[in-house]
PDB file of C-alpha atoms and ligand atoms in Angstrom:
ATOM      1  CA  MET A   1      99.703  54.084  -0.482  1.00 43.00           C
ATOM      2  CA  THR A   2     102.998  52.910   1.015  1.00 49.00           C
ATOM      3  CA  ALA A   3     103.256  50.110   3.539  1.00 47.00           C
ATOM      4  CA  ALA A   4     104.375  52.654   6.082  1.00 48.00           C
ATOM      5  CA  GLU A   5     101.159  54.627   5.446  1.00 49.00           C
ATOM      6  CA  SER A   6      98.951  51.551   5.369  1.00 49.00           C
ATOM      7  CA  VAL A   7     100.340  50.630   8.769  1.00 48.00           C
ATOM      8  CA  SER A   8      99.421  54.051  10.108  1.00 42.00           C
ATOM      9  CA  ASN A   9      96.045  54.546   8.384  1.00 49.00           C
ATOM     10  CA  ALA A  10      94.286  51.367   9.469  1.00 48.00           C
ATOM     11  CA  PRO A  11      90.971  52.100  11.244  1.00 48.00           C
ATOM     12  CA  ALA A  12      90.908  51.283  14.950  1.00 44.00           C
ATOM     13  CA  SER A  13      88.197  48.643  14.357  1.00 45.00           C
ATOM     14  CA  GLN A  14      90.535  46.709  12.076  1.00 66.00           C
ATOM     15  CA  ALA A  15      93.359  45.896  14.415  1.00 81.00           C
ATOM     16  CA  LEU A  16      96.552  45.250  12.551  1.00 91.00           C
ATOM     17  CA  ARG A  17      98.045  41.837  13.132  1.00 95.00           C
ATOM     18  CA  VAL A  18     101.659  40.749  13.204  1.00 96.00           C
ATOM     19  CA  LYS A  19     101.382  38.611  10.075  1.00 95.00           C
ATOM     20  CA  ASP A  20      99.780  41.422   8.016  1.00 94.00           C
ATOM     21  CA  VAL A  21     102.265  44.050   9.085  1.00 96.00           C
ATOM     22  CA  LEU A  22     105.133  41.700   8.397  1.00 96.00           C
ATOM     23  CA  ALA A  23     103.841  40.856   4.915  1.00 96.00           C
ATOM     24  CA  LYS A  24     103.287  44.536   4.067  1.00 96.00           C
ATOM     25  CA  SER A  25     106.697  45.584   5.300  1.00 96.00           C
ATOM     26  CA  ILE A  26     108.411  42.827   3.311  1.00 97.00           C
ATOM     27  CA  ALA A  27     106.494  43.786   0.166  1.00 96.00           C
ATOM     28  CA  PHE A  28     107.343  47.451   0.663  1.00 96.00           C
ATOM     29  CA  PHE A  29     111.053  46.811   1.197  1.00 97.00           C
ATOM     30  CA  THR A  30     111.145  44.469  -1.806  1.00 96.00           C
ATOM     31  CA  ALA A  31     109.551  47.151  -3.977  1.00 96.00           C
ATOM     32  CA  LYS A  32     112.246  49.550  -2.785  1.00 95.00           C
ATOM     33  CA  GLY A  33     114.936  47.147  -3.995  1.00 94.00           C
ATOM     34  CA  ILE A  34     116.094  46.105  -0.536  1.00 96.00           C
ATOM     35  CA  GLU A  35     117.692  42.672  -0.829  1.00 94.00           C
ATOM     36  CA  THR A  36     117.312  41.823   2.852  1.00 95.00           C
ATOM     37  CA  ALA A  37     113.594  42.714   2.867  1.00 97.00           C
ATOM     38  CA  ARG A  38     112.370  39.810   5.019  1.00 97.00           C
ATOM     39  CA  LEU A  39     115.213  39.930   7.505  1.00 97.00           C
ATOM     40  CA  ASP A  40     114.926  43.695   7.948  1.00 97.00           C
ATOM     41  CA  ALA A  41     111.130  43.569   8.313  1.00 97.00           C
ATOM     42  CA  GLU A  42     111.434  40.810  10.896  1.00 97.00           C
ATOM     43  CA  ARG A  43     114.091  42.678  12.861  1.00 97.00           C
ATOM     44  CA  MET A  44     112.131  45.930  12.913  1.00 97.00           C
ATOM     45  CA  LEU A  45     108.915  44.268  13.939  1.00 97.00           C
ATOM     46  CA  ALA A  46     110.714  42.301  16.640  1.00 97.00           C
ATOM     47  CA  GLU A  47     112.300  45.525  17.878  1.00 96.00           C
ATOM     48  CA  VAL A  48     108.977  47.330  18.305  1.00 97.00           C
ATOM     49  CA  LEU A  49     107.310  44.295  19.868  1.00 96.00           C
ATOM     50  CA  GLY A  50     110.255  43.731  22.207  1.00 95.00           C
ATOM     51  CA  ILE A  51     110.627  40.081  21.237  1.00 94.00           C
ATOM     52  CA  ASP A  52     113.224  37.950  19.447  1.00 93.00           C
ATOM     53  CA  ARG A  53     113.016  37.933  15.672  1.00 93.00           C
ATOM     54  CA  LEU A  54     111.863  34.344  15.317  1.00 91.00           C
ATOM     55  CA  GLU A  55     109.198  34.733  17.999  1.00 93.00           C
ATOM     56  CA  ILE A  56     107.237  36.773  15.441  1.00 94.00           C
ATOM     57  CA  TYR A  57     106.173  33.504  13.857  1.00 95.00           C
ATOM     58  CA  LEU A  58     104.830  32.163  17.156  1.00 95.00           C
ATOM     59  CA  GLU A  59     102.276  34.980  17.429  1.00 90.00           C
ATOM     60  CA  PRO A  60     101.082  35.725  13.877  1.00 93.00           C
ATOM     61  CA  ASP A  61      97.648  36.949  15.025  1.00 93.00           C
ATOM     62  CA  ARG A  62      98.863  39.190  17.822  1.00 94.00           C
ATOM     63  CA  ALA A  63      97.291  42.637  17.475  1.00 94.00           C
ATOM     64  CA  ILE A  64      99.627  45.598  17.031  1.00 95.00           C
ATOM     65  CA  ALA A  65      99.049  48.433  19.504  1.00 94.00           C
ATOM     66  CA  ASP A  66      98.895  52.018  18.225  1.00 93.00           C
ATOM     67  CA  GLU A  67     102.261  52.943  19.718  1.00 94.00           C
ATOM     68  CA  GLU A  68     103.850  49.851  18.198  1.00 95.00           C
ATOM     69  CA  ARG A  69     102.345  50.732  14.822  1.00 94.00           C
ATOM     70  CA  ASP A  70     103.657  54.298  15.001  1.00 95.00           C
ATOM     71  CA  ARG A  71     107.116  53.194  16.034  1.00 96.00           C
ATOM     72  CA  LEU A  72     107.214  50.560  13.280  1.00 97.00           C
ATOM     73  CA  ARG A  73     106.112  53.109  10.720  1.00 95.00           C
ATOM     74  CA  GLU A  74     109.050  55.305  11.669  1.00 97.00           C
ATOM     75  CA  LEU A  75     111.570  52.453  11.347  1.00 98.00           C
ATOM     76  CA  VAL A  76     110.101  51.213   8.060  1.00 97.00           C
ATOM     77  CA  LYS A  77     110.212  54.691   6.610  1.00 97.00           C
ATOM     78  CA  ARG A  78     113.874  55.135   7.510  1.00 97.00           C
ATOM     79  CA  ARG A  79     114.777  51.781   6.006  1.00 97.00           C
ATOM     80  CA  SER A  80     112.803  52.558   2.844  1.00 96.00           C
ATOM     81  CA  LEU A  81     115.091  55.579   2.423  1.00 96.00           C
ATOM     82  CA  ARG A  82     117.923  53.029   2.389  1.00 96.00           C
ATOM     83  CA  GLU A  83     119.356  53.846   5.800  1.00 97.00           C
ATOM     84  CA  PRO A  84     121.169  50.681   6.912  1.00 97.00           C
ATOM     85  CA  ALA A  85     119.209  48.468   9.314  1.00 97.00           C
ATOM     86  CA  GLN A  86     122.216  48.431  11.655  1.00 97.00           C
ATOM     87  CA  TYR A  87     122.015  52.228  12.050  1.00 98.00           C
ATOM     88  CA  ILE A  88     118.249  52.190  12.533  1.00 98.00           C
ATOM     89  CA  LEU A  89     118.343  49.396  15.097  1.00 97.00           C
ATOM     90  CA  GLY A  90     121.616  50.631  16.540  1.00 97.00           C
ATOM     91  CA  ASN A  91     123.553  47.401  16.756  1.00 96.00           C
ATOM     92  CA  ALA A  92     125.604  44.874  14.844  1.00 97.00           C
ATOM     93  CA  GLY A  93     127.426  41.696  15.754  1.00 97.00           C
ATOM     94  CA  PHE A  94     131.164  41.295  15.291  1.00 98.00           C
ATOM     95  CA  TYR A  95     133.256  38.412  16.553  1.00 98.00           C
ATOM     96  CA  ALA A  96     130.590  37.487  19.127  1.00 95.00           C
ATOM     97  CA  LEU A  97     130.474  41.065  20.424  1.00 98.00           C
ATOM     98  CA  GLU A  98     127.245  43.059  20.268  1.00 97.00           C
ATOM     99  CA  LEU A  99     128.321  46.551  19.190  1.00 98.00           C
ATOM    100  CA  ARG A 100     126.459  49.823  19.027  1.00 98.00           C
ATOM    101  CA  THR A 101     126.393  51.160  15.467  1.00 98.00           C
ATOM    102  CA  ASP A 102     125.404  54.561  14.173  1.00 98.00           C
ATOM    103  CA  ALA A 103     126.407  57.051  11.514  1.00 98.00           C
ATOM    104  CA  ARG A 104     129.579  57.994  13.396  1.00 98.00           C
ATOM    105  CA  ALA A 105     131.410  54.912  12.083  1.00 98.00           C
ATOM    106  CA  LEU A 106     131.390  52.169   9.467  1.00 98.00           C
ATOM    107  CA  ILE A 107     129.210  49.144  10.180  1.00 98.00           C
ATOM    108  CA  PRO A 108     131.562  46.261  10.980  1.00 98.00           C
ATOM    109  CA  ARG A 109     131.695  43.661   8.188  1.00 98.00           C
ATOM    110  CA  ARG A 110     131.969  39.902   8.437  1.00 96.00           C
ATOM    111  CA  GLU A 111     135.135  39.740   6.307  1.00 97.00           C
ATOM    112  CA  THR A 112     136.959  41.967   8.798  1.00 98.00           C
ATOM    113  CA  GLU A 113     136.796  39.125  11.316  1.00 98.00           C
ATOM    114  CA  LEU A 114     139.606  37.566   9.245  1.00 98.00           C
ATOM    115  CA  LEU A 115     141.995  40.192  10.617  1.00 98.00           C
ATOM    116  CA  VAL A 116     141.117  39.161  14.162  1.00 98.00           C
ATOM    117  CA  ASP A 117     141.447  35.451  13.335  1.00 98.00           C
ATOM    118  CA  ARG A 118     144.896  36.031  11.882  1.00 98.00           C
ATOM    119  CA  ALA A 119     146.026  38.228  14.769  1.00 98.00           C
ATOM    120  CA  ARG A 120     144.997  35.528  17.231  1.00 98.00           C
ATOM    121  CA  GLU A 121     146.819  32.905  15.189  1.00 97.00           C
ATOM    122  CA  ILE A 122     150.000  34.984  15.275  1.00 97.00           C
ATOM    123  CA  ALA A 123     149.766  35.733  18.974  1.00 97.00           C
ATOM    124  CA  LEU A 124     148.850  32.213  20.095  1.00 94.00           C
ATOM    125  CA  GLU A 125     149.115  32.170  23.885  1.00 90.00           C
ATOM    126  CA  ARG A 126     151.743  34.955  24.069  1.00 96.00           C
ATOM    127  CA  ALA A 127     150.986  38.314  25.633  1.00 97.00           C
ATOM    128  CA  VAL A 128     151.435  40.803  22.791  1.00 98.00           C
ATOM    129  CA  LYS A 129     151.197  44.504  22.035  1.00 98.00           C
ATOM    130  CA  ALA A 130     148.564  45.053  19.353  1.00 98.00           C
ATOM    131  CA  LEU A 131     147.377  48.120  17.475  1.00 98.00           C
ATOM    132  CA  ASP A 132     144.168  48.670  15.502  1.00 98.00           C
ATOM    133  CA  LEU A 133     144.606  51.536  13.020  1.00 98.00           C
ATOM    134  CA  GLY A 134     141.340  53.158  11.903  1.00 98.00           C
ATOM    135  CA  THR A 135     139.286  51.479  14.606  1.00 98.00           C
ATOM    136  CA  GLY A 136     135.870  52.929  13.646  1.00 98.00           C
ATOM    137  CA  CYS A 137     133.329  51.514  16.108  1.00 98.00           C
ATOM    138  CA  GLY A 138     136.196  49.706  17.845  1.00 98.00           C
ATOM    139  CA  CYS A 139     135.355  46.254  16.512  1.00 98.00           C
ATOM    140  CA  ILE A 140     138.871  44.912  15.829  1.00 98.00           C
ATOM    141  CA  ALA A 141     140.447  46.391  18.954  1.00 98.00           C
ATOM    142  CA  LEU A 142     137.676  45.117  21.210  1.00 98.00           C
ATOM    143  CA  ALA A 143     137.722  41.620  19.707  1.00 98.00           C
ATOM    144  CA  LEU A 144     141.503  41.540  20.197  1.00 98.00           C
ATOM    145  CA  ALA A 145     141.225  42.823  23.762  1.00 98.00           C
ATOM    146  CA  LYS A 146     138.711  40.109  24.498  1.00 97.00           C
ATOM    147  CA  HIS A 147     140.602  37.222  22.921  1.00 97.00           C
ATOM    148  CA  LEU A 148     144.334  37.878  23.201  1.00 97.00           C
ATOM    149  CA  ALA A 149     146.220  36.272  26.066  1.00 95.00           C
ATOM    150  CA  ALA A 150     146.228  37.902  29.492  1.00 94.00           C
ATOM    151  CA  GLY A 151     148.907  40.570  29.730  1.00 95.00           C
ATOM    152  CA  SER A 152     148.377  41.681  26.128  1.00 97.00           C
ATOM    153  CA  ARG A 153     147.899  45.396  25.511  1.00 97.00           C
ATOM    154  CA  VAL A 154     145.770  46.951  22.775  1.00 98.00           C
ATOM    155  CA  TRP A 155     145.843  50.456  21.277  1.00 98.00           C
ATOM    156  CA  ALA A 156     143.338  51.827  18.777  1.00 98.00           C
ATOM    157  CA  THR A 157     143.478  54.999  16.714  1.00 98.00           C
ATOM    158  CA  ASP A 158     141.165  56.820  14.343  1.00 98.00           C
ATOM    159  CA  ILE A 159     141.275  60.157  12.581  1.00 98.00           C
ATOM    160  CA  SER A 160     137.579  60.669  13.372  1.00 98.00           C
ATOM    161  CA  PRO A 161     136.803  61.842  16.937  1.00 98.00           C
ATOM    162  CA  PRO A 162     133.097  60.874  16.611  1.00 98.00           C
ATOM    163  CA  ALA A 163     134.098  57.326  15.599  1.00 98.00           C
ATOM    164  CA  LEU A 164     136.376  57.138  18.633  1.00 98.00           C
ATOM    165  CA  ASP A 165     133.540  58.287  20.894  1.00 98.00           C
ATOM    166  CA  LEU A 166     131.481  55.384  19.579  1.00 98.00           C
ATOM    167  CA  ALA A 167     134.408  52.988  20.040  1.00 98.00           C
ATOM    168  CA  ARG A 168     134.785  54.128  23.657  1.00 98.00           C
ATOM    169  CA  GLU A 169     131.054  53.598  24.247  1.00 98.00           C
ATOM    170  CA  ASN A 170     131.391  50.084  22.849  1.00 98.00           C
ATOM    171  CA  ALA A 171     134.394  49.417  25.062  1.00 98.00           C
ATOM    172  CA  ALA A 172     132.399  50.496  28.105  1.00 98.00           C
ATOM    173  CA  THR A 173     129.420  48.300  27.191  1.00 98.00           C
ATOM    174  CA  ALA A 174     131.703  45.320  26.626  1.00 97.00           C
ATOM    175  CA  GLY A 175     133.439  45.900  29.971  1.00 97.00           C
ATOM    176  CA  LEU A 176     136.707  46.540  28.120  1.00 97.00           C
ATOM    177  CA  THR A 177     137.331  50.215  28.922  1.00 96.00           C
ATOM    178  CA  ASP A 178     140.623  49.499  30.650  1.00 95.00           C
ATOM    179  CA  ALA A 179     141.714  46.993  28.030  1.00 96.00           C
ATOM    180  CA  VAL A 180     142.134  49.389  25.080  1.00 98.00           C
ATOM    181  CA  VAL A 181     143.892  52.763  24.803  1.00 97.00           C
ATOM    182  CA  PHE A 182     142.063  54.926  22.239  1.00 97.00           C
ATOM    183  CA  ALA A 183     143.791  57.861  20.532  1.00 97.00           C
ATOM    184  CA  ALA A 184     142.599  60.346  17.906  1.00 97.00           C
ATOM    185  CA  GLY A 185     144.758  61.350  14.949  1.00 97.00           C
ATOM    186  CA  ASP A 186     146.272  60.437  11.619  1.00 97.00           C
ATOM    187  CA  LEU A 187     147.577  56.850  11.603  1.00 97.00           C
ATOM    188  CA  TYR A 188     150.604  56.499  13.931  1.00 97.00           C
ATOM    189  CA  GLU A 189     150.687  60.220  14.803  1.00 96.00           C
ATOM    190  CA  ALA A 190     147.837  59.602  17.204  1.00 93.00           C
ATOM    191  CA  LEU A 191     149.926  57.350  19.432  1.00 96.00           C
ATOM    192  CA  PRO A 192     151.824  58.322  22.551  1.00 91.00           C
ATOM    193  CA  HIS A 193     155.518  57.803  21.613  1.00 85.00           C
ATOM    194  CA  ASP A 194     156.105  55.109  24.202  1.00 90.00           C
ATOM    195  CA  ALA A 195     153.228  52.953  22.887  1.00 94.00           C
ATOM    196  CA  GLY A 196     155.094  50.809  20.320  1.00 88.00           C
ATOM    197  CA  PRO A 197     156.695  48.885  18.823  1.00 97.00           C
ATOM    198  CA  PHE A 198     153.811  46.487  18.248  1.00 98.00           C
ATOM    199  CA  ASP A 199     153.816  42.740  17.673  1.00 98.00           C
ATOM    200  CA  ILE A 200     150.636  42.984  15.617  1.00 98.00           C
ATOM    201  CA  ILE A 201     149.208  45.948  13.723  1.00 98.00           C
ATOM    202  CA  ALA A 202     145.771  45.350  12.213  1.00 98.00           C
ATOM    203  CA  ALA A 203     144.333  47.956   9.867  1.00 98.00           C
ATOM    204  CA  ASN A 204     141.043  48.119   8.036  1.00 98.00           C
ATOM    205  CA  LEU A 205     141.532  51.563   6.494  1.00 98.00           C
ATOM    206  CA  PRO A 206     139.454  53.162   3.715  1.00 98.00           C
ATOM    207  CA  TYR A 207     140.153  51.491   0.365  1.00 98.00           C
ATOM    208  CA  ILE A 208     137.396  52.423  -2.065  1.00 98.00           C
ATOM    209  CA  PRO A 209     138.580  54.458  -5.071  1.00 98.00           C
ATOM    210  CA  SER A 210     136.971  57.928  -4.913  1.00 98.00           C
ATOM    211  CA  GLY A 211     135.458  57.461  -8.367  1.00 98.00           C
ATOM    212  CA  ASP A 212     133.659  54.257  -7.314  1.00 98.00           C
ATOM    213  CA  ILE A 213     131.800  55.826  -4.400  1.00 98.00           C
ATOM    214  CA  ALA A 214     128.936  57.217  -6.499  1.00 98.00           C
ATOM    215  CA  GLY A 215     128.170  53.673  -7.718  1.00 97.00           C
ATOM    216  CA  LEU A 216     127.967  52.075  -4.261  1.00 97.00           C
ATOM    217  CA  MET A 217     124.707  50.866  -2.715  1.00 96.00           C
ATOM    218  CA  PRO A 218     122.754  53.807  -1.244  1.00 96.00           C
ATOM    219  CA  GLU A 219     123.092  52.296   2.239  1.00 97.00           C
ATOM    220  CA  VAL A 220     126.855  52.734   2.004  1.00 98.00           C
ATOM    221  CA  ARG A 221     127.147  55.772  -0.264  1.00 98.00           C
ATOM    222  CA  ASP A 222     124.565  57.949   1.480  1.00 97.00           C
ATOM    223  CA  HIS A 223     124.880  56.835   5.086  1.00 98.00           C
ATOM    224  CA  GLU A 224     128.297  55.460   6.046  1.00 98.00           C
ATOM    225  CA  PRO A 225     131.020  58.065   6.753  1.00 98.00           C
ATOM    226  CA  ARG A 226     132.899  59.113   3.628  1.00 98.00           C
ATOM    227  CA  GLN A 227     136.092  59.209   5.671  1.00 98.00           C
ATOM    228  CA  ALA A 228     135.674  55.495   6.349  1.00 98.00           C
ATOM    229  CA  LEU A 229     135.298  54.654   2.662  1.00 98.00           C
ATOM    230  CA  ASP A 230     137.291  56.976   0.445  1.00 98.00           C
ATOM    231  CA  GLY A 231     140.802  55.773  -0.274  1.00 98.00           C
ATOM    232  CA  GLY A 232     141.649  58.365  -2.952  1.00 98.00           C
ATOM    233  CA  ALA A 233     142.148  57.925  -6.691  1.00 98.00           C
ATOM    234  CA  ASP A 234     143.161  54.234  -6.652  1.00 97.00           C
ATOM    235  CA  GLY A 235     141.681  53.498  -3.231  1.00 98.00           C
ATOM    236  CA  LEU A 236     145.106  52.945  -1.735  1.00 98.00           C
ATOM    237  CA  ASP A 237     146.158  56.397  -0.483  1.00 98.00           C
ATOM    238  CA  VAL A 238     145.656  55.698   3.231  1.00 98.00           C
ATOM    239  CA  ILE A 239     146.994  52.149   3.003  1.00 98.00           C
ATOM    240  CA  ARG A 240     150.076  53.451   1.143  1.00 98.00           C
ATOM    241  CA  ALA A 241     150.716  56.019   3.884  1.00 98.00           C
ATOM    242  CA  CYS A 242     150.186  53.353   6.543  1.00 98.00           C
ATOM    243  CA  VAL A 243     152.620  50.870   4.986  1.00 98.00           C
ATOM    244  CA  SER A 244     155.353  53.435   4.412  1.00 98.00           C
ATOM    245  CA  GLN A 245     155.097  54.640   8.034  1.00 98.00           C
ATOM    246  CA  THR A 246     154.914  51.169   9.576  1.00 98.00           C
ATOM    247  CA  PRO A 247     158.517  49.864   9.851  1.00 97.00           C
ATOM    248  CA  PRO A 248     159.574  51.799  13.000  1.00 96.00           C
ATOM    249  CA  HIS A 249     156.309  50.885  14.719  1.00 97.00           C
ATOM    250  CA  VAL A 250     156.420  47.129  14.205  1.00 98.00           C
ATOM    251  CA  ALA A 251     158.562  44.948  16.480  1.00 97.00           C
ATOM    252  CA  ALA A 252     161.183  42.602  15.007  1.00 96.00           C
ATOM    253  CA  GLY A 253     159.232  39.490  13.990  1.00 97.00           C
ATOM    254  CA  GLY A 254     155.980  41.476  14.200  1.00 98.00           C
ATOM    255  CA  TRP A 255     153.255  41.714  11.588  1.00 98.00           C
ATOM    256  CA  LEU A 256     151.217  44.316   9.731  1.00 98.00           C
ATOM    257  CA  LEU A 257     147.820  42.923   8.691  1.00 98.00           C
ATOM    258  CA  LEU A 258     145.863  44.947   6.150  1.00 98.00           C
ATOM    259  CA  GLU A 259     142.338  44.518   4.873  1.00 98.00           C
ATOM    260  CA  VAL A 260     142.149  45.435   1.177  1.00 98.00           C
ATOM    261  CA  GLY A 261     139.465  45.633  -1.505  1.00 98.00           C
ATOM    262  CA  MET A 262     138.891  43.343  -4.445  1.00 97.00           C
ATOM    263  CA  GLY A 263     141.931  43.257  -6.753  1.00 97.00           C
ATOM    264  CA  GLN A 264     144.105  45.416  -4.482  1.00 98.00           C
ATOM    265  CA  ALA A 265     146.229  42.664  -2.919  1.00 98.00           C
ATOM    266  CA  PRO A 266     149.043  42.692  -5.542  1.00 98.00           C
ATOM    267  CA  ALA A 267     149.557  46.453  -5.168  1.00 98.00           C
ATOM    268  CA  ALA A 268     149.515  46.173  -1.380  1.00 98.00           C
ATOM    269  CA  LEU A 269     152.087  43.357  -1.469  1.00 98.00           C
ATOM    270  CA  GLU A 270     154.348  45.553  -3.557  1.00 98.00           C
ATOM    271  CA  MET A 271     154.019  48.331  -0.984  1.00 98.00           C
ATOM    272  CA  LEU A 272     155.032  45.922   1.790  1.00 98.00           C
ATOM    273  CA  ARG A 273     158.135  44.865  -0.165  1.00 98.00           C
ATOM    274  CA  SER A 274     159.087  48.495  -0.800  1.00 98.00           C
ATOM    275  CA  ALA A 275     158.791  49.220   2.918  1.00 97.00           C
ATOM    276  CA  GLY A 276     161.132  46.302   3.712  1.00 97.00           C
ATOM    277  CA  LEU A 277     158.425  44.042   5.151  1.00 98.00           C
ATOM    278  CA  GLU A 278     158.328  40.406   4.072  1.00 97.00           C
ATOM    279  CA  PRO A 279     154.961  39.560   2.522  1.00 97.00           C
ATOM    280  CA  GLY A 280     153.040  36.541   3.826  1.00 96.00           C
ATOM    281  CA  ASP A 281     150.160  34.676   2.207  1.00 97.00           C
ATOM    282  CA  VAL A 282     147.128  36.667   1.085  1.00 98.00           C
ATOM    283  CA  LEU A 283     144.068  35.433   2.991  1.00 98.00           C
ATOM    284  CA  GLN A 284     140.825  35.005   1.108  1.00 97.00           C
ATOM    285  CA  ASP A 285     137.382  35.815   2.444  1.00 97.00           C
ATOM    286  CA  ALA A 286     134.258  33.677   2.068  1.00 96.00           C
ATOM    287  CA  ALA A 287     133.716  35.083  -1.435  1.00 95.00           C
ATOM    288  CA  SER A 288     137.297  34.097  -2.435  1.00 96.00           C
ATOM    289  CA  VAL A 289     138.401  37.729  -2.584  1.00 97.00           C
ATOM    290  CA  GLY A 290     142.032  38.296  -1.530  1.00 97.00           C
ATOM    291  CA  ARG A 291     141.110  40.253   1.589  1.00 98.00           C
ATOM    292  CA  VAL A 292     143.970  40.287   4.088  1.00 98.00           C
ATOM    293  CA  VAL A 293     147.509  41.170   3.061  1.00 98.00           C
ATOM    294  CA  GLN A 294     150.226  40.638   5.626  1.00 98.00           C
ATOM    295  CA  GLY A 295     153.811  41.748   5.984  1.00 98.00           C
ATOM    296  CA  ARG A 296     156.398  40.773   8.581  1.00 98.00           C
ATOM    297  CA  ARG A 297     159.364  42.694   9.866  1.00 97.00           C
ATOM    298  CA  THR A 298     162.119  40.127   9.784  1.00 94.00           C
ATOM    299  CA  GLY A 299     165.098  42.276  10.769  1.00 76.00           C
TER     300      GLY A 299
HETATM  301  C1  LIG B   1     136.927  51.134   6.608  1.00 89.22           C
HETATM  302  S1  LIG B   1     136.700  51.988   8.142  1.00 89.22           S
HETATM  303  C2  LIG B   1     137.004  50.626   9.246  1.00 89.22           C
HETATM  304  C3  LIG B   1     136.508  50.805  10.631  1.00 89.22           C
HETATM  305  C4  LIG B   1     136.705  49.582  11.519  1.00 89.22           C
HETATM  306  N1  LIG B   1     138.102  49.281  11.691  1.00 89.22           N
HETATM  307  C5  LIG B   1     136.007  48.383  10.929  1.00 89.22           C
HETATM  308  O1  LIG B   1     136.685  47.441  10.527  1.00 89.22           O
HETATM  309  O2  LIG B   1     134.779  48.391  10.853  1.00 89.22           O
HETATM  310  C6  LIG B   1     138.166  52.942   8.180  1.00 89.22           C
HETATM  311  C7  LIG B   1     138.388  53.788   9.422  1.00 89.22           C
HETATM  312  O3  LIG B   1     139.650  54.440   9.268  1.00 89.22           O
HETATM  313  C8  LIG B   1     139.535  55.774   9.706  1.00 89.22           C
HETATM  314  N2  LIG B   1     140.568  56.554   9.017  1.00 89.22           N
HETATM  315  C9  LIG B   1     140.553  57.072   7.778  1.00 89.22           C
HETATM  316  N3  LIG B   1     141.707  57.702   7.508  1.00 89.22           N
HETATM  317  C10 LIG B   1     142.477  57.570   8.611  1.00 89.22           C
HETATM  318  C11 LIG B   1     143.787  58.026   8.963  1.00 89.22           C
HETATM  319  N4  LIG B   1     144.544  58.716   8.104  1.00 89.22           N
HETATM  320  N5  LIG B   1     144.256  57.736  10.193  1.00 89.22           N
HETATM  321  C12 LIG B   1     143.490  57.031  11.081  1.00 89.22           C
HETATM  322  N6  LIG B   1     142.244  56.583  10.800  1.00 89.22           N
HETATM  323  C13 LIG B   1     141.758  56.843   9.578  1.00 89.22           C
HETATM  324  C14 LIG B   1     138.106  56.177   9.382  1.00 89.22           C
HETATM  325  O4  LIG B   1     137.676  57.257  10.167  1.00 89.22           O
HETATM  326  C15 LIG B   1     137.360  54.867   9.645  1.00 89.22           C
HETATM  327  O5  LIG B   1     136.881  54.815  10.954  1.00 89.22           O
END
């Protein structure tokens, strides 16, 4: 019997308690190979109980009502099928923003915050024009809109209309609807022609080699949009197109900031040189992976 079933099959006389349900859910997730078993079980239980995650431990003997049990069973089942917790619960944090997340767009990753850090460092207190290429749920564009100096303007594009719908919903929730112009289409083609040139272009485009996708974790491979992951044979097709198209869109002295995958920084630096952009330092993420490649238009 699975934990999801044991949650649902308990006789009414034996009321399920928070501590038992938590323990069963953790054991079930662990058996399914889910590395974040405890965290996910805590978050799902907290969601159905309508309390903060750590409050679970203040009420270990609280009885679980039937509706709570049924709702938890549904969430646990979805997670056991390796759907990401952020899609099931519908939210993820990014740069102190609480963003809605669902299968329309990639779940924002911690390492992507580096792009925002670097953009802010470049802009300092100046009002700038910034562009987020491949915005997904809108995370980079919204963080920039929130943190760049007053008078700055932010554009965001994506080839996926459903991702842009999600990004617009996130902008509305964050009170930033008027702060970002969203446009659908392929890279720079999406932009109105009077939008650029930009002082800062940040791009977290797909960079996973097509042949590596089958070996990804099921959460990513089976649930996140293929269009957000697949970068072609060497993973660099979209980044290559982006770099070659960038020069007319970047202002003199402006920067292109690219997130890349493990081991891709040298190839990306070469692309920047070929496009006439001057490469800057490669920024490393918390796992010491060369993660952000940057090129400046000097002329
Ligand atoms: C790796 S995801 C990143 C999403 C978001 N920026 C983030 O950091 O979470 C890449 C995004 O680029 C978009 N994309 C893929 N090819 C594109 C293209 N040719 N032009 C514009 N966007 C593209 C995908 O739809 C996806 O939303």
